[in-house]
Amino acid sequence: MHVVAVQFVMVWEDKPHNRRRAADLLADADIPPDSLIVLPEMFESGFSMNAKKTVQSEQREGEQCLRELAIQYRSAVMGGVISPIVDAAADGTTAAANEAVVFGPDGNQLARYRKQQPFSRGGEDCCYLAGDQSETFEWQGVRIAPLICYDLRFPELFRAAVRDGAEMFVLTACWPSVRSEHWVRLLQARAIENLALTLGVNRCGHEPNLEFDGRSSAFDHLGRC
């Protein structure tokens, strides 16, 4: 399987710019059909807790961008978006969730995973609804489990995905540079303890209160980079 990790500098809360930037980066790459293309967590906006700015409209422009890229490159495309959620428990009001969505080359959705462990230190748990289950999809004969950023610190989530048949983990992230070494070592640890391929796609650049140094990484089932 050919994997394309799209690590890039996002502009804070500028969704149209970030969608264009992702498309431009891919246009400059040589991408064979049937690849797996992965964009970071919240690729449209950066790691903002301002749900009014980050949430997709009813047209779901972020997902449409991912779908169009999948069709264009005849590949599977995964990326992080903030999705509008109708929360029945809140009397039908609209909430938001941090999700990773995957589309296939025919434009159909292959998977939708909601982050199970919002980053409470950053207030994410107060802004976005948490998920409660793993998700897997099959691509090129490999059963893949998407996870998101802070999920990486919770090994039980990976074990649950393995029980669902996962052979490979793909994490989208906005992981800050101050804990950069944790990011790489935990990716390696999850690969080793589950004997599974593990890929992490992070962003780079800066936001009002955070810096990001990328370090997107992949490890095989023995923890080799």
CSV table of C-alpha atoms in Angstrom, one decimal:
chain,number,residue,atom,x,y,z
A,1,MET,CA,0.0,0.0,0.0
A,2,HIS,CA,1.3,3.5,-0.9
A,3,VAL,CA,0.6,6.0,1.9
A,4,VAL,CA,0.7,9.8,1.4
A,5,ALA,CA,0.9,11.8,4.7
A,6,VAL,CA,-0.1,15.4,4.1
A,7,GLN,CA,1.7,17.3,6.8
A,8,PHE,CA,1.3,21.0,6.4
A,9,VAL,CA,1.0,24.5,8.0
A,10,MET,CA,-2.6,25.4,8.6
A,11,VAL,CA,-3.9,28.9,8.8
A,12,TRP,CA,-5.8,29.5,12.0
A,13,GLU,CA,-9.6,29.1,11.5
A,14,ASP,CA,-9.3,29.8,7.7
A,15,LYS,CA,-11.1,26.8,6.3
A,16,PRO,CA,-11.1,27.8,2.6
A,17,HIS,CA,-7.4,28.5,2.6
A,18,ASN,CA,-6.6,25.2,4.3
A,19,ARG,CA,-8.7,23.2,1.9
A,20,ARG,CA,-6.9,24.9,-1.0
A,21,ARG,CA,-3.5,24.3,0.5
A,22,ALA,CA,-4.1,20.6,1.0
A,23,ALA,CA,-5.3,20.3,-2.6
A,24,ASP,CA,-2.3,22.2,-3.9
A,25,LEU,CA,0.2,20.0,-2.0
A,26,LEU,CA,-1.3,16.9,-3.4
A,27,ALA,CA,-1.3,18.4,-6.9
A,28,ASP,CA,2.5,18.6,-6.7
A,29,ALA,CA,2.9,15.0,-5.6
A,30,ASP,CA,3.1,11.8,-7.6
A,31,ILE,CA,0.3,9.7,-6.2
A,32,PRO,CA,-0.4,6.3,-7.7
A,33,PRO,CA,-4.0,5.0,-7.7
A,34,ASP,CA,-5.2,3.0,-4.7
A,35,SER,CA,-3.0,5.0,-2.3
A,36,LEU,CA,-4.1,5.9,1.2
A,37,ILE,CA,-3.9,9.7,1.6
A,38,VAL,CA,-4.1,11.1,5.1
A,39,LEU,CA,-4.6,14.7,6.2
A,40,PRO,CA,-4.2,15.9,9.9
A,41,GLU,CA,-6.8,16.3,12.6
A,42,MET,CA,-9.1,19.3,12.0
A,43,PHE,CA,-7.3,20.0,8.7
A,44,GLU,CA,-9.6,22.8,7.8
A,45,SER,CA,-9.2,25.0,10.9
A,46,GLY,CA,-6.4,24.0,13.2
A,47,PHE,CA,-7.0,23.0,16.8
A,48,SER,CA,-9.6,25.7,17.6
A,49,MET,CA,-12.2,25.3,20.4
A,50,ASN,CA,-14.4,27.9,18.7
A,51,ALA,CA,-17.0,25.5,17.3
A,52,LYS,CA,-18.8,28.3,15.6
A,53,LYS,CA,-15.7,28.7,13.4
A,54,THR,CA,-14.7,25.1,13.0
A,55,VAL,CA,-18.0,23.2,12.5
A,56,GLN,CA,-18.9,22.3,8.9
A,57,SER,CA,-22.0,23.9,7.5
A,58,GLU,CA,-24.9,21.7,6.2
A,59,GLN,CA,-23.0,21.5,2.9
A,60,ARG,CA,-20.1,19.8,4.8
A,61,GLU,CA,-17.4,21.5,2.7
A,62,GLY,CA,-14.5,19.8,4.4
A,63,GLU,CA,-15.9,16.3,3.7
A,64,GLN,CA,-16.7,17.4,0.1
A,65,CYS,CA,-13.0,18.4,-0.3
A,66,LEU,CA,-11.9,14.9,1.0
A,67,ARG,CA,-14.4,13.2,-1.3
A,68,GLU,CA,-13.3,15.1,-4.4
A,69,LEU,CA,-9.6,14.3,-3.6
A,70,ALA,CA,-10.5,10.6,-3.3
A,71,ILE,CA,-12.2,10.6,-6.7
A,72,GLN,CA,-9.5,12.7,-8.3
A,73,TYR,CA,-6.6,10.5,-7.2
A,74,ARG,CA,-8.6,7.2,-7.3
A,75,SER,CA,-7.5,6.6,-3.7
A,76,ALA,CA,-8.8,6.4,-0.1
A,77,VAL,CA,-8.6,9.8,1.6
A,78,MET,CA,-8.8,10.4,5.4
A,79,GLY,CA,-9.0,13.7,7.1
A,80,GLY,CA,-10.1,15.3,10.3
A,81,VAL,CA,-13.2,17.5,10.4
A,82,ILE,CA,-15.6,19.0,12.9
A,83,SER,CA,-19.1,17.6,12.2
A,84,PRO,CA,-22.4,19.1,13.2
A,85,ILE,CA,-24.3,16.6,15.4
A,86,VAL,CA,-28.0,16.7,16.4
A,87,ASP,CA,-27.9,15.9,20.1
A,88,ALA,CA,-31.3,14.4,21.0
A,89,ALA,CA,-30.4,14.6,24.7
A,90,ALA,CA,-30.1,18.3,24.4
A,91,ASP,CA,-33.6,18.7,23.0
A,92,GLY,CA,-32.6,18.6,19.3
A,93,THR,CA,-29.9,21.4,19.5
A,94,THR,CA,-26.9,21.1,17.3
A,95,ALA,CA,-23.6,20.2,18.8
A,96,ALA,CA,-20.2,19.4,17.2
A,97,ALA,CA,-17.8,16.4,17.2
A,98,ASN,CA,-14.2,16.0,16.2
A,99,GLU,CA,-14.2,13.2,13.6
A,100,ALA,CA,-11.9,11.4,11.1
A,101,VAL,CA,-13.8,10.6,7.9
A,102,VAL,CA,-12.6,8.3,5.1
A,103,PHE,CA,-13.8,8.3,1.5
A,104,GLY,CA,-13.0,5.8,-1.3
A,105,PRO,CA,-12.3,6.4,-5.0
A,106,ASP,CA,-16.0,6.2,-5.9
A,107,GLY,CA,-16.7,9.0,-3.5
A,108,ASN,CA,-18.5,6.8,-1.0
A,109,GLN,CA,-17.8,7.0,2.7
A,110,LEU,CA,-15.6,4.1,4.0
A,111,ALA,CA,-15.6,5.1,7.7
A,112,ARG,CA,-16.4,7.8,10.2
A,113,TYR,CA,-14.7,7.8,13.6
A,114,ARG,CA,-15.5,10.2,16.5
A,115,LYS,CA,-12.6,11.0,18.8
A,116,GLN,CA,-13.1,9.1,22.1
A,117,GLN,CA,-10.7,11.1,24.2
A,118,PRO,CA,-11.1,14.8,23.7
A,119,PHE,CA,-8.1,16.8,25.1
A,120,SER,CA,-9.5,17.9,28.4
A,121,ARG,CA,-6.5,20.0,29.3
A,122,GLY,CA,-7.3,22.2,26.3
A,123,GLY,CA,-11.0,22.3,27.0
A,124,GLU,CA,-11.9,20.1,24.0
A,125,ASP,CA,-14.3,18.0,26.2
A,126,CYS,CA,-16.4,21.1,26.8
A,127,CYS,CA,-16.6,22.0,23.1
A,128,TYR,CA,-16.9,18.7,21.2
A,129,LEU,CA,-18.9,15.5,21.9
A,130,ALA,CA,-16.8,12.4,22.6
A,131,GLY,CA,-17.3,9.1,20.7
A,132,ASP,CA,-17.7,5.8,22.5
A,133,GLN,CA,-16.6,3.1,20.0
A,134,SER,CA,-13.8,2.1,17.6
A,135,GLU,CA,-14.2,2.0,13.9
A,136,THR,CA,-12.5,0.0,11.2
A,137,PHE,CA,-12.5,-0.1,7.4
A,138,GLU,CA,-10.7,-2.2,4.8
A,139,TRP,CA,-8.4,-0.8,2.2
A,140,GLN,CA,-6.1,-2.8,-0.1
A,141,GLY,CA,-6.6,-5.9,1.9
A,142,VAL,CA,-5.7,-4.3,5.3
A,143,ARG,CA,-8.2,-3.7,8.1
A,144,ILE,CA,-7.5,-0.1,9.3
A,145,ALA,CA,-8.6,1.7,12.5
A,146,PRO,CA,-8.7,5.5,12.5
A,147,LEU,CA,-7.9,7.3,15.8
A,148,ILE,CA,-7.3,10.9,16.6
A,149,CYS,CA,-4.5,12.7,18.5
A,150,TYR,CA,-5.1,12.4,22.3
A,151,ASP,CA,-6.5,8.9,21.8
A,152,LEU,CA,-2.9,7.9,21.5
A,153,ARG,CA,-2.4,8.1,25.2
A,154,PHE,CA,-5.1,5.5,25.9
A,155,PRO,CA,-3.8,2.0,24.9
A,156,GLU,CA,-7.2,0.4,25.7
A,157,LEU,CA,-8.7,2.1,22.6
A,158,PHE,CA,-6.2,0.4,20.4
A,159,ARG,CA,-6.9,-3.0,22.0
A,160,ALA,CA,-10.6,-2.5,21.3
A,161,ALA,CA,-9.8,-1.8,17.6
A,162,VAL,CA,-7.6,-4.9,17.5
A,163,ARG,CA,-10.5,-7.0,18.8
A,164,ASP,CA,-12.5,-5.5,15.9
A,165,GLY,CA,-9.9,-6.9,13.5
A,166,ALA,CA,-7.6,-3.9,13.1
A,167,GLU,CA,-4.2,-4.6,11.5
A,168,MET,CA,-3.1,-1.0,11.1
A,169,PHE,CA,-3.7,2.2,13.1
A,170,VAL,CA,-3.9,5.6,11.4
A,171,LEU,CA,-3.9,8.7,13.7
A,172,THR,CA,-4.7,12.2,12.5
A,173,ALA,CA,-3.3,14.8,14.9
A,174,CYS,CA,-2.7,18.4,16.0
A,175,TRP,CA,0.1,17.4,18.5
A,176,PRO,CA,2.1,20.3,19.9
A,177,SER,CA,5.9,20.4,19.7
A,178,VAL,CA,6.3,20.8,23.4
A,179,ARG,CA,5.3,17.1,23.7
A,180,SER,CA,6.8,16.0,20.4
A,181,GLU,CA,8.9,13.2,21.8
A,182,HIS,CA,5.8,11.7,23.4
A,183,TRP,CA,4.1,11.6,20.0
A,184,VAL,CA,6.8,9.6,18.3
A,185,ARG,CA,7.4,7.2,21.2
A,186,LEU,CA,3.8,6.5,21.9
A,187,LEU,CA,3.2,5.7,18.2
A,188,GLN,CA,6.1,3.3,18.4
A,189,ALA,CA,4.7,1.7,21.6
A,190,ARG,CA,1.2,1.2,20.1
A,191,ALA,CA,2.8,-0.5,17.1
A,192,ILE,CA,4.9,-2.9,19.3
A,193,GLU,CA,2.3,-3.8,21.9
A,194,ASN,CA,-0.4,-4.5,19.2
A,195,LEU,CA,1.9,-6.0,16.6
A,196,ALA,CA,0.3,-3.6,14.1
A,197,LEU,CA,1.3,-1.0,11.5
A,198,THR,CA,1.0,2.4,13.0
A,199,LEU,CA,0.9,5.7,11.1
A,200,GLY,CA,0.6,9.2,12.7
A,201,VAL,CA,0.0,12.3,10.6
A,202,ASN,CA,0.6,15.6,12.4
A,203,ARG,CA,0.6,19.2,11.4
A,204,CYS,CA,3.2,21.9,11.6
A,205,GLY,CA,3.2,25.7,12.0
A,206,HIS,CA,1.7,27.7,14.9
A,207,GLU,CA,-1.5,28.8,16.4
A,208,PRO,CA,-2.2,31.6,19.0
A,209,ASN,CA,-1.0,29.4,21.9
A,210,LEU,CA,0.7,26.4,20.4
A,211,GLU,CA,3.6,25.4,18.1
A,212,PHE,CA,3.7,22.3,16.0
A,213,ASP,CA,6.7,20.5,14.5
A,214,GLY,CA,5.1,17.7,12.5
A,215,ARG,CA,7.1,14.6,12.9
A,216,SER,CA,4.6,12.5,11.1
A,217,SER,CA,5.8,8.9,11.5
A,218,ALA,CA,5.1,5.3,10.6
A,219,PHE,CA,6.2,2.1,12.4
A,220,ASP,CA,5.9,-1.5,11.4
A,221,HIS,CA,4.6,-4.3,13.8
A,222,LEU,CA,8.1,-4.6,15.3
A,223,GLY,CA,8.4,-0.8,16.0
A,224,ARG,CA,10.8,-0.1,13.2
A,225,CYS,CA,10.4,3.3,11.6
